[in-house]
mmCIF file with all atom_site columns, C-alpha atoms in Angstrom:
data_model
loop_
_atom_site.group_PDB
_atom_site.id
_atom_site.type_symbol
_atom_site.label_atom_id
_atom_site.label_alt_id
_atom_site.label_comp_id
_atom_site.label_asym_id
_atom_site.label_entity_id
_atom_site.label_seq_id
_atom_site.pdbx_PDB_ins_code
_atom_site.Cartn_x
_atom_site.Cartn_y
_atom_site.Cartn_z
_atom_site.occupancy
_atom_site.B_iso_or_equiv
_atom_site.pdbx_formal_charge
_atom_site.auth_seq_id
_atom_site.auth_comp_id
_atom_site.auth_asym_id
_atom_site.auth_atom_id
_atom_site.pdbx_PDB_model_num
ATOM 1   C CA . LEU A 1 1   ? 0.000   0.000   0.000   1.00 0.00 ? 247 LEU A CA 1
ATOM 2   C CA . LEU A 1 2   ? 2.706   2.461   0.994   1.00 0.00 ? 248 LEU A CA 1
ATOM 3   C CA . LEU A 1 3   ? 4.781   1.617   -2.061  1.00 0.00 ? 249 LEU A CA 1
ATOM 4   C CA . GLY A 1 4   ? 1.751   2.190   -4.283  1.00 0.00 ? 250 GLY A CA 1
ATOM 5   C CA . VAL A 1 5   ? 1.129   5.573   -2.653  1.00 0.00 ? 251 VAL A CA 1
ATOM 6   C CA . TYR A 1 6   ? 4.806   6.462   -3.048  1.00 0.00 ? 252 TYR A CA 1
ATOM 7   C CA . PHE A 1 7   ? 4.701   5.752   -6.788  1.00 0.00 ? 253 PHE A CA 1
ATOM 8   C CA . PHE A 1 8   ? 1.414   7.671   -7.030  1.00 0.00 ? 254 PHE A CA 1
ATOM 9   C CA . VAL A 1 9   ? 3.016   10.771  -5.522  1.00 0.00 ? 255 VAL A CA 1
ATOM 10  C CA . ARG A 1 10  ? 5.955   10.365  -7.928  1.00 0.00 ? 256 ARG A CA 1
ATOM 11  C CA . ARG A 1 11  ? 3.437   10.174  -10.822 1.00 0.00 ? 257 ARG A CA 1
ATOM 12  C CA . MET A 1 12  ? 4.611   6.669   -11.739 1.00 0.00 ? 258 MET A CA 1
ATOM 13  C CA . HIS A 1 13  ? 1.090   5.528   -12.579 1.00 0.00 ? 259 HIS A CA 1
ATOM 14  C CA . LYS A 1 14  ? 1.849   2.013   -13.851 1.00 0.00 ? 260 LYS A CA 1
ATOM 15  C CA . HIS A 1 15  ? 3.898   1.139   -10.774 1.00 0.00 ? 261 HIS A CA 1
ATOM 16  C CA . SER A 1 16  ? 1.330   2.687   -8.464  1.00 0.00 ? 262 SER A CA 1
ATOM 17  C CA . GLY A 1 17  ? -1.537  0.765   -10.028 1.00 0.00 ? 263 GLY A CA 1
ATOM 18  C CA . PHE A 1 18  ? 0.286   -2.557  -9.852  1.00 0.00 ? 264 PHE A CA 1
ATOM 19  C CA . PHE A 1 19  ? 1.321   -2.303  -6.211  1.00 0.00 ? 265 PHE A CA 1
ATOM 20  C CA . LEU A 1 20  ? -2.064  -0.957  -5.111  1.00 0.00 ? 266 LEU A CA 1
ATOM 21  C CA . GLY A 1 21  ? -3.605  -3.910  -6.938  1.00 0.00 ? 267 GLY A CA 1
ATOM 22  C CA . LEU A 1 22  ? -1.346  -6.236  -4.939  1.00 0.00 ? 268 LEU A CA 1
ATOM 23  C CA . SER A 1 23  ? -2.354  -4.363  -1.799  1.00 0.00 ? 269 SER A CA 1
ATOM 24  C CA . PHE A 1 24  ? -6.022  -5.018  -2.528  1.00 0.00 ? 270 PHE A CA 1
ATOM 25  C CA . MET A 1 25  ? -5.236  -8.700  -3.088  1.00 0.00 ? 271 MET A CA 1
ATOM 26  C CA . THR A 1 26  ? -3.520  -9.012  0.300   1.00 0.00 ? 272 THR A CA 1
ATOM 27  C CA . ARG A 1 27  ? -6.642  -7.748  2.047   1.00 0.00 ? 273 ARG A CA 1
ATOM 28  C CA . PHE A 1 28  ? -9.987  -6.849  0.513   1.00 0.00 ? 274 PHE A CA 1
ATOM 29  C CA . PHE A 1 29  ? -10.574 -4.064  3.056   1.00 0.00 ? 275 PHE A CA 1
ATOM 30  C CA . GLN A 1 30  ? -7.656  -2.208  1.495   1.00 0.00 ? 276 GLN A CA 1
ATOM 31  C CA . ILE A 1 31  ? -10.249 -0.941  -0.978  1.00 0.00 ? 277 ILE A CA 1
ATOM 32  C CA . PHE A 1 32  ? -11.007 1.714   1.654   1.00 0.00 ? 278 PHE A CA 1
ATOM 33  C CA . SER A 1 33  ? -7.455  3.017   1.210   1.00 0.00 ? 279 SER A CA 1
ATOM 34  C CA . LEU A 1 34  ? -7.794  3.000   -2.589  1.00 0.00 ? 280 LEU A CA 1
ATOM 35  C CA . ILE A 1 35  ? -10.880 5.215   -2.602  1.00 0.00 ? 281 ILE A CA 1
ATOM 36  C CA . PRO A 1 36  ? -8.857  8.390   -1.762  1.00 0.00 ? 282 PRO A CA 1
ATOM 37  C CA . ILE A 1 37  ? -6.475  7.654   -4.652  1.00 0.00 ? 283 ILE A CA 1
ATOM 38  C CA . LEU A 1 38  ? -9.388  7.321   -7.074  1.00 0.00 ? 284 LEU A CA 1
ATOM 39  C CA . LEU A 1 39  ? -10.894 10.560  -5.724  1.00 0.00 ? 285 LEU A CA 1
ATOM 40  C CA . VAL A 1 40  ? -7.618  12.396  -6.323  1.00 0.00 ? 286 VAL A CA 1
ATOM 41  C CA . TYR A 1 41  ? -7.388  10.949  -9.840  1.00 0.00 ? 287 TYR A CA 1
ATOM 42  C CA . THR A 1 42  ? -10.935 12.133  -10.537 1.00 0.00 ? 288 THR A CA 1
ATOM 43  C CA . PHE A 1 43  ? -10.134 15.596  -9.218  1.00 0.00 ? 289 PHE A CA 1
ATOM 44  C CA . LEU A 1 44  ? -6.973  15.855  -11.348 1.00 0.00 ? 290 LEU A CA 1
ATOM 45  C CA . LEU A 1 45  ? -8.838  14.711  -14.459 1.00 0.00 ? 291 LEU A CA 1
ATOM 46  C CA . MET A 1 46  ? -11.583 17.277  -13.912 1.00 0.00 ? 292 MET A CA 1
ATOM 47  C CA . ARG A 1 47  ? -8.988  20.016  -13.433 1.00 0.00 ? 293 ARG A CA 1
ATOM 48  C CA . LYS A 1 48  ? -7.155  18.761  -16.552 1.00 0.00 ? 294 LYS A CA 1
ATOM 49  C CA . LYS A 1 49  ? -3.964  18.278  -14.556 1.00 0.00 ? 295 LYS A CA 1
ATOM 50  C CA . LEU A 1 50  ? -3.763  14.617  -15.534 1.00 0.00 ? 296 LEU A CA 1
ATOM 51  C CA . LYS A 1 51  ? -3.911  12.897  -18.894 1.00 0.00 ? 297 LYS A CA 1
ATOM 52  C CA . LEU A 1 52  ? -6.549  10.245  -19.376 1.00 0.00 ? 298 LEU A CA 1
ATOM 53  C CA . VAL A 1 53  ? -3.876  7.879   -20.700 1.00 0.00 ? 299 VAL A CA 1
ATOM 54  C CA . ASP A 1 54  ? -2.049  8.046   -17.352 1.00 0.00 ? 300 ASP A CA 1
ATOM 55  C CA . PHE A 1 55  ? -5.203  7.135   -15.479 1.00 0.00 ? 301 PHE A CA 1
ATOM 56  C CA . SER A 1 56  ? -5.819  4.312   -17.968 1.00 0.00 ? 302 SER A CA 1
ATOM 57  C CA . ARG A 1 57  ? -2.340  2.954   -17.257 1.00 0.00 ? 303 ARG A CA 1
ATOM 58  C CA . PHE A 1 58  ? -3.071  3.039   -13.549 1.00 0.00 ? 304 PHE A CA 1
ATOM 59  C CA . ILE A 1 59  ? -6.309  1.072   -14.011 1.00 0.00 ? 305 ILE A CA 1
ATOM 60  C CA . LEU A 1 60  ? -4.674  -1.403  -16.403 1.00 0.00 ? 306 LEU A CA 1
ATOM 61  C CA . PHE A 1 61  ? -1.796  -2.263  -14.089 1.00 0.00 ? 307 PHE A CA 1
ATOM 62  C CA . PHE A 1 62  ? -4.086  -2.304  -11.055 1.00 0.00 ? 308 PHE A CA 1
ATOM 63  C CA . SER A 1 63  ? -6.194  -4.877  -12.885 1.00 0.00 ? 309 SER A CA 1
ATOM 64  C CA . ILE A 1 64  ? -3.309  -7.272  -13.583 1.00 0.00 ? 310 ILE A CA 1
ATOM 65  C CA . PRO A 1 65  ? -3.062  -8.906  -10.099 1.00 0.00 ? 311 PRO A CA 1
ATOM 66  C CA . VAL A 1 66  ? -6.842  -8.629  -9.655  1.00 0.00 ? 312 VAL A CA 1
ATOM 67  C CA . LEU A 1 67  ? -7.602  -10.404 -12.947 1.00 0.00 ? 313 LEU A CA 1
ATOM 68  C CA . LEU A 1 68  ? -5.064  -13.136 -12.164 1.00 0.00 ? 314 LEU A CA 1
ATOM 69  C CA . PHE A 1 69  ? -6.815  -13.664 -8.828  1.00 0.00 ? 315 PHE A CA 1
ATOM 70  C CA . LEU A 1 70  ? -10.250 -13.819 -10.481 1.00 0.00 ? 316 LEU A CA 1
ATOM 71  C CA . LEU A 1 71  ? -9.013  -16.299 -13.080 1.00 0.00 ? 317 LEU A CA 1
ATOM 72  C CA . ALA A 1 72  ? -7.546  -18.456 -10.313 1.00 0.00 ? 318 ALA A CA 1
ATOM 73  C CA . ASN A 1 73  ? -10.944 -18.408 -8.569  1.00 0.00 ? 319 ASN A CA 1
ATOM 74  C CA . LEU A 1 74  ? -12.636 -19.459 -11.783 1.00 0.00 ? 320 LEU A CA 1
ATOM 75  C CA . TYR A 1 75  ? -10.235 -22.379 -12.151 1.00 0.00 ? 321 TYR A CA 1
ATOM 76  C CA . LEU A 1 76  ? -10.335 -23.487 -8.492  1.00 0.00 ? 322 LEU A CA 1
ATOM 77  C CA . TYR A 1 77  ? -13.951 -22.795 -7.524  1.00 0.00 ? 323 TYR A CA 1
ATOM 78  C CA . LYS A 1 78  ? -15.757 -22.277 -10.854 1.00 0.00 ? 324 LYS A CA 1
ATOM 79  C CA . ASP A 1 79  ? -16.809 -18.916 -9.412  1.00 0.00 ? 325 ASP A CA 1
ATOM 80  C CA . VAL A 1 80  ? -14.753 -15.702 -9.725  1.00 0.00 ? 326 VAL A CA 1
ATOM 81  C CA . SER A 1 81  ? -16.484 -14.125 -6.719  1.00 0.00 ? 327 SER A CA 1
ATOM 82  C CA . TYR A 1 82  ? -16.242 -17.090 -4.322  1.00 0.00 ? 328 TYR A CA 1
ATOM 83  C CA . PRO A 1 83  ? -13.654 -15.592 -1.868  1.00 0.00 ? 329 PRO A CA 1
ATOM 84  C CA . PHE A 1 84  ? -15.576 -12.300 -1.772  1.00 0.00 ? 330 PHE A CA 1
ATOM 85  C CA . ALA A 1 85  ? -18.848 -14.089 -1.063  1.00 0.00 ? 331 ALA A CA 1
ATOM 86  C CA . MET A 1 86  ? -17.158 -16.219 1.618   1.00 0.00 ? 332 MET A CA 1
ATOM 87  C CA . GLN A 1 87  ? -15.689 -13.114 3.267   1.00 0.00 ? 333 GLN A CA 1
ATOM 88  C CA . ALA A 1 88  ? -19.122 -11.437 3.276   1.00 0.00 ? 334 ALA A CA 1
ATOM 89  C CA . PHE A 1 89  ? -20.703 -14.573 4.762   1.00 0.00 ? 335 PHE A CA 1
ATOM 90  C CA . LEU A 1 90  ? -18.091 -14.865 7.530   1.00 0.00 ? 336 LEU A CA 1
ATOM 91  C CA . THR A 1 91  ? -18.321 -11.160 8.361   1.00 0.00 ? 337 THR A CA 1
ATOM 92  C CA . LYS A 1 92  ? -22.101 -11.352 8.608   1.00 0.00 ? 338 LYS A CA 1
ATOM 93  C CA . ASN A 1 93  ? -22.254 -14.544 10.678  1.00 0.00 ? 339 ASN A CA 1
ATOM 94  C CA . THR A 1 94  ? -19.155 -14.455 12.885  1.00 0.00 ? 340 THR A CA 1
ATOM 95  C CA . GLY A 1 95  ? -18.104 -10.816 13.163  1.00 0.00 ? 341 GLY A CA 1
ATOM 96  C CA . PHE A 1 96  ? -20.663 -9.861  15.822  1.00 0.00 ? 342 PHE A CA 1
ATOM 97  C CA . ILE A 1 97  ? -18.296 -10.952 18.621  1.00 0.00 ? 343 ILE A CA 1
ATOM 98  C CA . PHE A 1 98  ? -16.003 -8.094  17.551  1.00 0.00 ? 344 PHE A CA 1
ATOM 99  C CA . ASN A 1 99  ? -18.719 -5.422  17.499  1.00 0.00 ? 345 ASN A CA 1
ATOM 100 C CA . GLN A 1 100 ? -17.479 -2.280  19.232  1.00 0.00 ? 346 GLN A CA 1
ATOM 101 C CA . PRO A 1 101 ? -18.877 1.236   19.852  1.00 0.00 ? 347 PRO A CA 1
ATOM 102 C CA . PHE A 1 102 ? -18.131 4.132   17.519  1.00 0.00 ? 348 PHE A CA 1
ATOM 103 C CA . GLY A 1 103 ? -15.332 5.606   19.655  1.00 0.00 ? 349 GLY A CA 1
ATOM 104 C CA . TYR A 1 104 ? -13.382 2.338   19.917  1.00 0.00 ? 350 TYR A CA 1
ATOM 105 C CA . TYR A 1 105 ? -10.550 3.302   17.532  1.00 0.00 ? 351 TYR A CA 1
ATOM 106 C CA . PHE A 1 106 ? -10.218 6.853   18.878  1.00 0.00 ? 352 PHE A CA 1
ATOM 107 C CA . ALA A 1 107 ? -9.687  5.623   22.425  1.00 0.00 ? 353 ALA A CA 1
ATOM 108 C CA . ASN A 1 108 ? -7.424  2.707   21.586  1.00 0.00 ? 354 ASN A CA 1
ATOM 109 C CA . ILE A 1 109 ? -5.161  4.551   19.154  1.00 0.00 ? 355 ILE A CA 1
ATOM 110 C CA . PHE A 1 110 ? -4.617  7.168   21.844  1.00 0.00 ? 356 PHE A CA 1
ATOM 111 C CA . LYS A 1 111 ? -3.864  4.492   24.452  1.00 0.00 ? 357 LYS A CA 1
ATOM 112 C CA . GLU A 1 112 ? -1.385  2.853   22.064  1.00 0.00 ? 358 GLU A CA 1
ATOM 113 C CA . ASN A 1 113 ? 0.553   6.088   21.601  1.00 0.00 ? 359 ASN A CA 1
ATOM 114 C CA . TYR A 1 114 ? -0.176  9.350   23.396  1.00 0.00 ? 360 TYR A CA 1
ATOM 115 C CA . LEU A 1 115 ? 1.934   11.239  20.868  1.00 0.00 ? 361 LEU A CA 1
ATOM 116 C CA . VAL A 1 116 ? -0.859  10.987  18.273  1.00 0.00 ? 362 VAL A CA 1
ATOM 117 C CA . LEU A 1 117 ? -2.243  14.110  19.957  1.00 0.00 ? 363 LEU A CA 1
ATOM 118 C CA . PHE A 1 118 ? 0.314   15.984  17.852  1.00 0.00 ? 364 PHE A CA 1
ATOM 119 C CA . SER A 1 119 ? -1.612  14.860  14.759  1.00 0.00 ? 365 SER A CA 1
ATOM 120 C CA . LEU A 1 120 ? -4.329  17.368  15.688  1.00 0.00 ? 366 LEU A CA 1
ATOM 121 C CA . ALA A 1 121 ? -1.757  20.143  15.429  1.00 0.00 ? 367 ALA A CA 1
ATOM 122 C CA . GLY A 1 122 ? -0.566  18.649  12.144  1.00 0.00 ? 368 GLY A CA 1
ATOM 123 C CA . ILE A 1 123 ? -4.084  18.634  10.682  1.00 0.00 ? 369 ILE A CA 1
ATOM 124 C CA . PHE A 1 124 ? -4.714  22.211  11.822  1.00 0.00 ? 370 PHE A CA 1
ATOM 125 C CA . LEU A 1 125 ? -1.479  23.421  10.240  1.00 0.00 ? 371 LEU A CA 1
ATOM 126 C CA . LEU A 1 126 ? -2.244  21.632  6.958   1.00 0.00 ? 372 LEU A CA 1
ATOM 127 C CA . PHE A 1 127 ? -5.471  23.563  6.506   1.00 0.00 ? 373 PHE A CA 1
ATOM 128 C CA . LYS A 1 128 ? -3.826  26.792  7.602   1.00 0.00 ? 374 LYS A CA 1
ATOM 129 C CA . ARG A 1 129 ? -0.951  26.435  5.114   1.00 0.00 ? 375 ARG A CA 1
ATOM 130 C CA . HIS A 1 130 ? -2.960  24.790  2.294   1.00 0.00 ? 376 HIS A CA 1
ATOM 131 C CA . ASP A 1 131 ? -0.145  22.288  1.778   1.00 0.00 ? 377 ASP A CA 1
ATOM 132 C CA . LYS A 1 132 ? -1.587  20.147  -1.035  1.00 0.00 ? 378 LYS A CA 1
ATOM 133 C CA . GLU A 1 133 ? 0.966   17.335  -0.847  1.00 0.00 ? 379 GLU A CA 1
ATOM 134 C CA . LYS A 1 134 ? 0.481   16.823  2.867   1.00 0.00 ? 380 LYS A CA 1
ATOM 135 C CA . ILE A 1 135 ? -3.311  17.147  2.545   1.00 0.00 ? 381 ILE A CA 1
ATOM 136 C CA . LEU A 1 136 ? -3.119  13.978  0.416   1.00 0.00 ? 382 LEU A CA 1
ATOM 137 C CA . VAL A 1 137 ? -1.697  12.226  3.496   1.00 0.00 ? 383 VAL A CA 1
ATOM 138 C CA . LEU A 1 138 ? -4.641  13.527  5.523   1.00 0.00 ? 384 LEU A CA 1
ATOM 139 C CA . ILE A 1 139 ? -7.128  12.185  2.955   1.00 0.00 ? 385 ILE A CA 1
ATOM 140 C CA . LEU A 1 140 ? -5.351  8.826   2.875   1.00 0.00 ? 386 LEU A CA 1
ATOM 141 C CA . PHE A 1 141 ? -5.858  8.635   6.630   1.00 0.00 ? 387 PHE A CA 1
ATOM 142 C CA . LEU A 1 142 ? -9.339  10.107  7.065   1.00 0.00 ? 388 LEU A CA 1
ATOM 143 C CA . VAL A 1 143 ? -11.263 8.282   4.318   1.00 0.00 ? 389 VAL A CA 1
ATOM 144 C CA . PRO A 1 144 ? -10.420 4.684   5.307   1.00 0.00 ? 390 PRO A CA 1
ATOM 145 C CA . PHE A 1 145 ? -10.500 5.638   8.996   1.00 0.00 ? 391 PHE A CA 1
ATOM 146 C CA . ALA A 1 146 ? -14.074 6.869   8.532   1.00 0.00 ? 392 ALA A CA 1
ATOM 147 C CA . PHE A 1 147 ? -15.115 3.606   6.847   1.00 0.00 ? 393 PHE A CA 1
ATOM 148 C CA . TYR A 1 148 ? -13.514 1.491   9.564   1.00 0.00 ? 394 TYR A CA 1
ATOM 149 C CA . ASN A 1 149 ? -15.346 3.509   12.228  1.00 0.00 ? 395 ASN A CA 1
ATOM 150 C CA . LEU A 1 150 ? -18.708 3.084   10.514  1.00 0.00 ? 396 LEU A CA 1
ATOM 151 C CA . ALA A 1 151 ? -18.335 -0.713  10.488  1.00 0.00 ? 397 ALA A CA 1
ATOM 152 C CA . ALA A 1 152 ? -19.653 -2.446  13.612  1.00 0.00 ? 398 ALA A CA 1
ATOM 153 C CA . HIS A 1 153 ? -16.839 -5.026  13.464  1.00 0.00 ? 399 HIS A CA 1
ATOM 154 C CA . LYS A 1 154 ? -13.773 -3.302  14.906  1.00 0.00 ? 400 LYS A CA 1
ATOM 155 C CA . GLU A 1 155 ? -10.320 -4.695  15.657  1.00 0.00 ? 401 GLU A CA 1
ATOM 156 C CA . MET A 1 156 ? -7.117  -2.759  16.189  1.00 0.00 ? 402 MET A CA 1
ATOM 157 C CA . ARG A 1 157 ? -5.319  -4.839  13.546  1.00 0.00 ? 403 ARG A CA 1
ATOM 158 C CA . PHE A 1 158 ? -7.479  -3.151  10.907  1.00 0.00 ? 404 PHE A CA 1
ATOM 159 C CA . MET A 1 159 ? -5.711  0.100   11.736  1.00 0.00 ? 405 MET A CA 1
ATOM 160 C CA . ILE A 1 160 ? -2.380  -1.155  10.359  1.00 0.00 ? 406 ILE A CA 1
ATOM 161 C CA . ALA A 1 161 ? -3.310  0.259   6.939   1.00 0.00 ? 407 ALA A CA 1
ATOM 162 C CA . VAL A 1 162 ? -3.984  3.796   8.215   1.00 0.00 ? 408 VAL A CA 1
ATOM 163 C CA . LEU A 1 163 ? -1.463  4.203   11.042  1.00 0.00 ? 409 LEU A CA 1
ATOM 164 C CA . PRO A 1 164 ? 1.473   5.159   8.754   1.00 0.00 ? 410 PRO A CA 1
ATOM 165 C CA . PHE A 1 165 ? -0.495  8.156   7.493   1.00 0.00 ? 411 PHE A CA 1
ATOM 166 C CA . LEU A 1 166 ? -1.611  9.098   11.014  1.00 0.00 ? 412 LEU A CA 1
ATOM 167 C CA . PHE A 1 167 ? 2.006   8.999   12.198  1.00 0.00 ? 413 PHE A CA 1
ATOM 168 C CA . MET A 1 168 ? 3.060   11.207  9.268   1.00 0.00 ? 414 MET A CA 1
ATOM 169 C CA . LEU A 1 169 ? 0.524   13.785  10.456  1.00 0.00 ? 415 LEU A CA 1
ATOM 170 C CA . THR A 1 170 ? 1.751   13.280  14.025  1.00 0.00 ? 416 THR A CA 1
ATOM 171 C CA . SER A 1 171 ? 5.377   13.892  13.055  1.00 0.00 ? 417 SER A CA 1
ATOM 172 C CA . PHE A 1 172 ? 4.420   16.979  11.046  1.00 0.00 ? 418 PHE A CA 1
ATOM 173 C CA . GLY A 1 173 ? 2.568   18.466  14.019  1.00 0.00 ? 419 GLY A CA 1
ATOM 174 C CA . PHE A 1 174 ? 5.331   17.485  16.427  1.00 0.00 ? 420 PHE A CA 1
ATOM 175 C CA . LEU A 1 175 ? 8.099   19.060  14.328  1.00 0.00 ? 421 LEU A CA 1
ATOM 176 C CA . ARG A 1 176 ? 6.161   22.297  13.938  1.00 0.00 ? 422 ARG A CA 1
ATOM 177 C CA . ILE A 1 177 ? 5.500   22.532  17.664  1.00 0.00 ? 423 ILE A CA 1
ATOM 178 C CA . ALA A 1 178 ? 9.118   21.624  18.411  1.00 0.00 ? 424 ALA A CA 1
ATOM 179 C CA . HIS A 1 179 ? 10.135  24.527  16.184  1.00 0.00 ? 425 HIS A CA 1
ATOM 180 C CA . LEU A 1 180 ? 8.263   26.845  18.554  1.00 0.00 ? 426 LEU A CA 1
ATOM 181 C CA . PHE A 1 181 ? 10.451  25.536  21.381  1.00 0.00 ? 427 PHE A CA 1
ATOM 182 C CA . LYS A 1 182 ? 13.626  26.065  19.406  1.00 0.00 ? 428 LYS A CA 1
ATOM 183 C CA . LYS A 1 183 ? 14.938  28.443  22.014  1.00 0.00 ? 429 LYS A CA 1
ATOM 184 C CA . ASN A 1 184 ? 13.688  26.251  24.858  1.00 0.00 ? 430 ASN A CA 1
ATOM 185 C CA . LYS A 1 185 ? 14.948  22.797  23.910  1.00 0.00 ? 431 LYS A CA 1
ATOM 186 C CA . GLU A 1 186 ? 15.141  21.721  27.526  1.00 0.00 ? 432 GLU A CA 1
ATOM 187 C CA . ILE A 1 187 ? 11.396  22.292  27.986  1.00 0.00 ? 433 ILE A CA 1
ATOM 188 C CA . ALA A 1 188 ? 10.574  20.342  24.827  1.00 0.00 ? 434 ALA A CA 1
ATOM 189 C CA . ALA A 1 189 ? 12.822  17.462  25.916  1.00 0.00 ? 435 ALA A CA 1
ATOM 190 C CA . LEU A 1 190 ? 11.239  17.437  29.382  1.00 0.00 ? 436 LEU A CA 1
ATOM 191 C CA . ILE A 1 191 ? 7.721   17.266  27.898  1.00 0.00 ? 437 ILE A CA 1
ATOM 192 C CA . LEU A 1 192 ? 8.749   14.310  25.731  1.00 0.00 ? 438 LEU A CA 1
ATOM 193 C CA . ILE A 1 193 ? 10.305  12.487  28.677  1.00 0.00 ? 439 ILE A CA 1
ATOM 194 C CA . VAL A 1 194 ? 7.179   12.991  30.810  1.00 0.00 ? 440 VAL A CA 1
ATOM 195 C CA . VAL A 1 195 ? 4.906   11.754  27.990  1.00 0.00 ? 441 VAL A CA 1
ATOM 196 C CA . PHE A 1 196 ? 7.146   8.714   27.471  1.00 0.00 ? 442 PHE A CA 1
ATOM 197 C CA . ILE A 1 197 ? 7.146   7.842   31.194  1.00 0.00 ? 443 ILE A CA 1
ATOM 198 C CA . ILE A 1 198 ? 3.353   8.180   31.453  1.00 0.00 ? 444 ILE A CA 1
ATOM 199 C CA . GLN A 1 199 ? 2.888   5.908   28.463  1.00 0.00 ? 445 GLN A CA 1
ATOM 200 C CA . ALA A 1 200 ? 5.550   3.336   29.380  1.00 0.00 ? 446 ALA A CA 1
ATOM 201 C CA . TYR A 1 201 ? 4.856   3.004   33.126  1.00 0.00 ? 447 TYR A CA 1
ATOM 202 C CA . PRO A 1 202 ? 1.667   0.855   32.879  1.00 0.00 ? 448 PRO A CA 1
ATOM 203 C CA . GLN A 1 203 ? 3.575   -1.604  30.676  1.00 0.00 ? 449 GLN A CA 1
ATOM 204 C CA . LEU A 1 204 ? 6.338   -2.125  33.238  1.00 0.00 ? 450 LEU A CA 1
ATOM 205 C CA . GLU A 1 205 ? 6.156   -5.177  35.476  1.00 0.00 ? 451 GLU A CA 1
ATOM 206 C CA . PHE A 1 206 ? 7.659   -5.323  38.936  1.00 0.00 ? 452 PHE A CA 1
ATOM 207 C CA . TYR A 1 207 ? 8.307   -8.593  40.713  1.00 0.00 ? 453 TYR A CA 1
ATOM 208 C CA . LYS A 1 208 ? 8.683   -9.000  44.435  1.00 0.00 ? 454 LYS A CA 1
ATOM 209 C CA . HIS A 1 209 ? 11.349  -11.489 45.523  1.00 0.00 ? 455 HIS A CA 1
#
């Protein structure tokens, strides 16, 4: 997924399509992460900042691993949609044990890493500066994150696909705030140490001998 996004940013459309196609094949839910890419392509086409042939190359190379998978299904199961139907069946009939409330991911991502609070500063600064390249990172995080939150079935492992983009936003916000403390490095270092201790302490185990 990340490699596909990298090639997309570099305008290497064939490479991007192929690796995003592989990403979709590794996990069907990765389609949520592909939607932002397709939205950006649509926007660029409407603004005439992208040639239709480039988008066609993206679709063609995206289709290569997908078509190979569908052909394999046809050969093995006599049904190209069998794995998709099986996934839908399992989700419908077994996923209820993983049903979680709407705020599940918000709370657990924060508990995993308190530093994600800096992502809020990163998002604010993106809109303030109108940084188009970094706004793409925000879209790549928000769109799939919204879909995952709307689904009743929630597990933290689903977040693996969106966490890299969240941490990019976190690092952007952190670096900008750190710049404000340029003349007070000791204060910034102290804040980081305190945050680290608060987060690490519950994970420490003490044994009495």
